[in-house]
């Protein structure tokens, strides 16, 4: 890749700077039922076997396999055992016990004949076995799924539904996980109003706050609405001070550009250890990042598309790191896709992120086309896209060429 324009910070450098300043949160113990989507902070080892006992994989008859060698053969049925019952009658030579799926295997038996391979005789007192079975047929042995001492979930695993089931199967009812980050979201700007009331001249509606609150939630965090601050230092300072005391991280938008009223970077510089960057990316060039006390503050640009892209590039990876996710799960998936049309750009020392619709073709390959409206204020166009095509500095990507895309949603 060509070097970025003078004074611009490469995207990777800005990302590395931000991520390095954000440490994983302290783990806590929670009930298993609340663990979906959390990252395990401990290695979980089974203390018991699954299945806990040898049992039948089928409805049928528990037998001694050797007795079926001369099948067809008729055997007396000496007992019945259902799932959850304890067999009290063993299977003796040339005997059978009626058994249900999941029921413990009676002593003496070494195979199960599935009911479809049998005929009931004498009102159920006898069974005819049609074909021979071998030792172990239709049996599930104790520990075949999990043996005592097996690791079922490693530390650093992001928990999906199957993990919760496995943990339940070995009797784990609570575990240590990295908590959700509580992330405050703040808008800044004298022009902003919330809600649906009439706009006075010069006013616009605050769209960044709902968007960023949703992105924060989607990233797995607990979103906290910190409202909106006007463009004065006192107001911004007050919200920052309160927000950083009550939250694990704060995300703000607006006030980080070159304008006279861009006071977020001023206040952030006063309150904390702040770095203000012009990143070699379009959109989302300005970024103020700082730490107040121990709380990271992400000062994202105000333009609605820029704030979303900046969140994806810088805030999301850092917040995911704070929640214990491994580096592979910090960012959105980066895929290879075929450009259906020319994705044009000019050389300017920046990486361009083009709003595209990515869809799977008949061969299971992603194909992308750009959405109309690529301005950093055109949020509706951004909302209609599901991916960002990553165009390195240069002349763009021709139709039919492969381009990397950051997939924002798969629908
Ligand atoms: P700023 O970075 O504060 O100069 O803002 C850049 C542009 O984004 C301006 O046009 C702002 O009006 C707009 N903007 C800033 N914050 C928001 C917001 N919360 N919702 C919608 N637009 C915003
Ligand atoms: Mg502003």
XYZ file of C-alpha atoms and ligand atoms in Angstrom:
435
model
C 0.000 0.000 0.000
C 1.254 3.541 -0.757
C 2.242 5.611 2.284
C -0.515 7.856 3.641
C -0.490 11.558 2.834
C 1.778 13.680 5.030
C 0.369 14.159 8.529
C -2.206 11.421 8.202
C -2.037 8.438 10.544
C -2.397 5.038 8.843
C -5.612 3.239 9.836
C -3.693 0.300 11.319
C -1.592 2.615 13.481
C -4.653 4.444 14.803
C -6.364 1.110 15.498
C -3.302 -0.243 17.300
C -3.020 2.911 19.408
C -6.662 2.760 20.487
C -6.769 -0.974 21.153
C -3.546 -0.886 23.184
C -5.093 1.651 25.573
C -8.165 -0.510 26.289
C -7.676 -3.385 28.742
C -10.035 -6.319 29.334
C -12.553 -5.692 32.117
C -12.419 -7.603 35.388
C -14.251 -10.944 35.074
C -17.212 -11.792 37.288
C -19.254 -14.898 38.049
C -22.684 -15.146 36.484
C -25.409 -17.789 36.169
C -25.070 -20.030 33.111
C -28.439 -18.776 31.843
C -26.952 -15.283 31.379
C -23.760 -16.414 29.658
C -24.825 -16.378 26.002
C -22.515 -14.091 24.020
C -20.119 -13.541 26.928
C -16.490 -14.666 26.825
C -15.386 -17.305 29.334
C -12.691 -16.010 31.681
C -11.791 -19.478 32.966
C -11.107 -22.904 31.492
C -13.989 -25.233 32.323
C -13.176 -28.900 32.866
C -15.815 -31.621 33.211
C -16.002 -33.261 36.624
C -18.485 -35.860 35.441
C -19.163 -38.096 32.447
C -21.730 -37.480 29.720
C -23.652 -39.701 29.314
C -23.346 -40.524 33.014
C -24.188 -44.229 32.446
C -24.412 -46.778 29.612
C -27.863 -46.385 28.054
C -29.994 -47.337 25.107
C -29.877 -45.326 21.890
C -33.164 -46.863 20.721
C -36.544 -48.072 21.875
C -36.248 -51.872 21.769
C -34.986 -54.833 23.788
C -31.819 -55.139 25.862
C -30.250 -58.542 25.188
C -27.041 -60.519 25.274
C -25.779 -60.213 21.684
C -24.652 -63.868 21.636
C -28.264 -64.990 22.173
C -29.300 -63.396 18.856
C -26.664 -65.215 16.773
C -29.212 -67.827 15.702
C -31.981 -65.276 14.947
C -34.819 -65.429 14.348
C -35.111 -66.295 18.008
C -37.860 -65.891 20.635
C -36.826 -64.605 24.088
C -38.917 -64.108 27.245
C -39.320 -60.429 28.260
C -38.479 -60.300 31.975
C -38.888 -56.569 32.705
C -39.398 -53.112 31.197
C -37.159 -50.088 31.844
C -37.962 -46.521 30.826
C -35.776 -43.375 30.708
C -35.184 -42.143 34.249
C -35.868 -45.573 35.791
C -33.307 -47.784 37.501
C -33.291 -51.344 36.067
C -33.822 -53.790 38.911
C -33.886 -57.009 36.855
C -30.726 -58.151 35.038
C -30.809 -59.725 31.583
C -29.958 -63.379 32.046
C -28.904 -65.819 29.296
C -31.633 -66.084 26.586
C -33.682 -63.252 28.163
C -34.700 -59.775 27.044
C -35.703 -56.567 28.852
C -37.956 -54.051 27.088
C -36.047 -50.737 27.066
C -36.728 -47.134 26.018
C -34.314 -44.586 24.516
C -32.129 -43.097 27.246
C -32.918 -45.802 29.821
C -29.941 -47.289 31.699
C -28.729 -50.598 30.319
C -29.640 -53.485 32.699
C -26.839 -55.653 34.065
C -26.063 -58.613 31.839
C -27.113 -56.923 28.579
C -24.500 -55.911 26.006
C -26.681 -54.785 23.076
C -30.102 -53.425 22.217
C -32.284 -54.715 19.391
C -34.300 -51.841 17.998
C -38.059 -52.371 18.180
C -38.338 -52.286 14.371
C -36.244 -55.517 14.250
C -38.624 -57.386 16.584
C -42.191 -58.675 16.941
C -43.983 -58.785 20.275
C -45.390 -62.216 21.184
C -47.743 -63.605 23.864
C -49.171 -60.203 24.746
C -45.707 -58.793 25.382
C -44.382 -61.638 27.517
C -42.074 -62.730 24.695
C -40.245 -61.048 21.837
C -39.089 -62.435 18.517
C -35.754 -60.971 17.425
C -35.573 -61.019 13.615
C -31.862 -60.546 13.030
C -28.626 -60.933 15.014
C -27.003 -57.933 16.702
C -23.390 -57.514 17.776
C -22.055 -56.395 21.165
C -22.557 -52.626 21.556
C -25.393 -52.280 19.031
C -27.652 -49.280 19.836
C -25.753 -48.516 23.036
C -24.421 -45.166 24.219
C -21.496 -45.706 26.519
C -20.851 -43.586 29.659
C -18.446 -40.717 28.889
C -18.728 -41.150 25.114
C -19.622 -37.454 24.748
C -17.573 -35.979 27.606
C -15.216 -37.826 29.956
C -14.326 -36.522 33.434
C -11.275 -34.271 33.050
C -12.153 -33.187 29.490
C -11.938 -29.443 28.835
C -15.394 -28.395 27.634
C -14.797 -24.640 27.233
C -11.422 -22.914 27.124
C -10.789 -19.468 28.602
C -11.338 -16.851 25.899
C -14.193 -18.719 24.214
C -17.132 -16.603 23.091
C -20.092 -18.619 24.315
C -22.673 -19.808 21.768
C -25.823 -21.836 22.525
C -24.048 -25.200 22.194
C -21.494 -24.235 24.852
C -24.309 -23.445 27.289
C -25.768 -26.896 26.664
C -22.426 -28.664 27.149
C -21.797 -26.758 30.380
C -25.279 -27.669 31.621
C -24.616 -31.318 30.684
C -21.659 -31.459 33.082
C -23.489 -29.653 35.885
C -21.959 -26.171 35.580
C -24.522 -23.615 36.766
C -22.325 -20.522 37.059
C -19.033 -19.436 35.575
C -16.566 -16.591 35.351
C -16.935 -14.391 32.264
C -15.804 -10.989 31.051
C -18.718 -8.609 31.654
C -20.490 -6.514 29.067
C -18.837 -3.108 28.836
C -21.139 -0.289 29.988
C -20.694 2.231 27.224
C -22.023 5.785 27.442
C -23.062 7.451 24.190
C -23.074 11.222 23.899
C -23.865 13.647 21.094
C -22.400 17.131 20.888
C -23.615 20.134 18.937
C -25.832 23.220 19.419
C -27.792 22.281 16.309
C -29.079 18.942 17.603
C -32.592 18.097 18.740
C -34.071 14.716 19.672
C -37.584 13.529 19.058
C -40.163 14.499 16.488
C -41.012 18.145 17.355
C -40.787 20.891 14.722
C -37.247 21.971 13.835
C -36.317 25.613 14.293
C -34.101 27.208 11.635
C -30.580 25.766 11.760
C -31.544 22.739 13.781
C -31.186 19.105 12.746
C -32.253 15.916 14.426
C -29.740 13.907 16.394
C -29.281 10.708 14.404
C -25.850 9.695 15.686
C -26.965 8.896 19.206
C -29.578 6.277 18.261
C -27.182 4.828 15.687
C -24.249 4.627 18.075
C -26.393 3.285 20.931
C -27.494 0.522 18.556
C -23.945 -0.200 17.360
C -22.783 -0.386 20.966
C -25.582 -2.837 21.797
C -24.873 -4.873 18.668
C -21.215 -5.130 19.682
C -22.385 -6.913 22.860
C -22.099 -3.953 25.249
C -24.622 -2.380 27.598
C -25.453 1.002 26.062
C -26.021 4.026 28.310
C -27.644 7.123 26.806
C -25.722 10.187 28.035
C -27.852 12.615 26.011
C -26.556 15.580 24.138
C -24.140 18.345 25.142
C -24.130 21.815 23.640
C -21.004 23.305 22.103
C -19.553 24.795 25.257
C -16.702 23.500 27.326
C -18.609 23.484 30.615
C -21.398 21.343 29.234
C -19.028 18.880 27.553
C -16.805 18.708 30.639
C -19.785 17.943 32.894
C -21.018 15.056 30.747
C -17.525 13.634 30.296
C -16.837 13.755 34.013
C -20.099 12.024 34.936
C -19.990 9.609 32.002
C -16.468 8.404 32.615
C -17.260 7.803 36.291
C -20.264 5.597 35.583
C -19.237 3.848 32.383
C -16.435 1.554 31.239
C -16.079 3.617 28.035
C -17.650 6.690 26.466
C -18.412 7.206 22.778
C -19.089 10.759 21.612
C -19.753 12.166 18.174
C -19.068 15.624 16.804
C -16.706 18.332 17.905
C -13.457 16.695 16.796
C -12.882 18.432 13.447
C -11.096 21.690 12.617
C -13.988 24.083 13.408
C -14.061 26.833 16.028
C -16.710 24.976 18.044
C -15.022 21.592 17.959
C -14.509 21.489 21.698
C -14.577 17.762 22.398
C -10.898 17.464 21.646
C -10.162 20.527 23.787
C -11.984 19.141 26.832
C -10.655 15.639 26.302
C -7.144 17.096 26.197
C -7.763 18.880 29.498
C -9.359 15.991 31.363
C -7.294 13.107 30.132
C -4.476 11.713 28.137
C -5.673 12.471 24.626
C -4.451 11.858 21.109
C -6.106 13.691 18.243
C -5.551 12.101 14.883
C -6.258 12.728 11.256
C -6.550 9.168 10.018
C -5.717 8.212 6.429
C -9.235 7.007 5.716
C -12.337 8.301 3.965
C -14.847 8.692 5.505
C -13.945 9.068 9.217
C -10.755 11.123 9.060
C -10.802 12.964 12.422
C -10.559 10.887 15.590
C -9.972 12.030 19.143
C -9.127 9.240 21.515
C -8.276 9.661 25.137
C -8.410 8.037 28.539
C -9.989 9.936 31.433
C -8.921 8.222 34.644
C -9.055 4.653 33.375
C -12.019 5.157 31.048
C -11.420 5.244 27.299
C -13.242 8.010 25.422
C -13.788 7.713 21.685
C -14.327 11.106 20.066
C -15.858 10.158 16.723
C -16.595 12.582 13.895
C -20.025 14.209 13.692
C -20.976 13.372 10.136
C -23.387 10.453 10.479
C -21.646 8.049 8.074
C -18.234 9.020 9.434
C -19.306 8.323 12.993
C -20.549 4.856 12.041
C -17.402 4.004 10.083
C -15.182 5.374 12.835
C -17.056 3.251 15.369
C -16.459 0.152 13.233
C -12.765 0.884 12.734
C -11.762 2.075 16.178
C -14.405 1.711 18.890
C -15.773 -1.749 18.117
C -12.425 -3.590 18.223
C -11.450 -1.858 21.456
C -14.806 -2.515 23.141
C -14.698 -6.167 22.068
C -11.197 -6.462 23.499
C -12.486 -5.006 26.791
C -15.133 -7.748 26.814
C -12.489 -10.463 26.508
C -13.027 -11.400 22.873
C -9.997 -12.829 21.066
C -8.474 -10.570 18.360
C -10.138 -12.622 15.623
C -13.529 -11.472 16.963
C -12.718 -7.795 17.467
C -13.613 -6.672 13.973
C -16.342 -7.473 11.506
C -15.532 -10.286 9.093
C -13.289 -9.204 6.232
C -14.193 -11.152 3.094
C -13.123 -11.323 -0.506
C -15.842 -10.294 -2.963
C -16.141 -9.723 -6.689
C -16.874 -6.136 -7.762
C -19.870 -6.181 -10.082
C -18.998 -2.726 -11.362
C -16.094 -0.281 -11.334
C -15.470 1.028 -7.810
C -13.722 4.220 -8.774
C -11.574 6.498 -6.632
C -8.638 8.878 -6.943
C -5.218 8.560 -5.325
C -5.164 10.741 -2.189
C -3.105 8.855 0.382
C -6.184 7.432 2.106
C -7.990 4.131 2.266
C -11.543 4.566 0.995
C -14.441 2.651 2.485
C -17.231 2.485 -0.057
C -20.777 1.676 1.020
C -21.811 -1.434 -0.896
C -24.470 -4.102 -0.976
C -22.849 -7.529 -0.756
C -24.886 -10.520 -1.855
C -24.097 -14.181 -2.366
C -24.259 -15.511 -5.916
C -25.230 -19.046 -6.951
C -21.673 -20.291 -6.321
C -21.615 -18.946 -2.756
C -19.322 -16.023 -3.625
C -19.986 -12.486 -2.454
C -20.560 -9.903 -5.178
C -20.716 -6.196 -4.389
C -22.176 -3.067 -5.942
C -21.984 0.407 -4.485
C -25.061 2.216 -3.215
C -25.900 5.635 -4.644
C -25.010 8.440 -2.222
C -21.449 8.086 -0.937
C -21.313 11.418 0.953
C -20.366 11.206 4.619
C -23.669 12.927 5.484
C -25.784 10.438 3.492
C -26.910 8.144 6.259
C -29.836 6.668 4.349
C -27.423 5.318 1.725
C -25.218 3.887 4.486
C -28.251 2.234 6.044
C -29.104 0.581 2.718
C -25.602 -0.935 2.485
C -24.549 -4.066 4.370
C -20.812 -3.844 3.797
C -17.889 -1.502 3.293
C -15.583 -2.192 0.350
C -11.987 -1.460 1.313
C -10.288 0.409 -1.540
C -6.560 0.884 -0.973
C -5.005 4.120 -2.252
C -4.997 4.072 -6.044
C -7.392 4.164 -8.952
C -10.031 1.824 -7.562
C -11.191 -1.655 -8.445
C -12.449 -2.668 -11.883
C -15.564 -4.702 -12.563
C -14.816 -8.401 -12.109
C -11.853 -7.805 -9.789
C -11.691 -9.066 -6.241
C -12.107 -6.495 -3.490
C -11.969 -6.893 0.284
C -15.195 -6.071 2.089
C -15.999 -5.559 5.722
C -19.348 -7.274 6.229
C -21.553 -5.222 8.564
C -24.537 -7.553 8.427
C -25.253 -10.735 6.529
C -28.842 -9.829 5.624
P -18.905 18.337 13.770
O -17.874 17.264 13.722
O -19.419 18.581 15.137
O -18.426 19.575 13.084
O -20.120 17.794 12.912
C -19.986 17.490 11.546
C -21.339 17.376 10.910
O -22.070 16.337 11.506
C -22.196 18.619 11.064
O -22.949 18.813 9.883
C -23.091 18.261 12.217
O -24.313 18.967 12.205
C -23.319 16.788 11.995
N -23.639 16.123 13.250
C -22.900 16.203 14.379
N -23.466 15.479 15.358
C -24.577 14.911 14.818
C -25.580 14.058 15.335
N -25.555 13.644 16.606
N -26.581 13.658 14.505
C -26.591 14.083 13.217
N -25.674 14.888 12.677
C -24.672 15.329 13.460
Mg -20.425 20.001 16.032
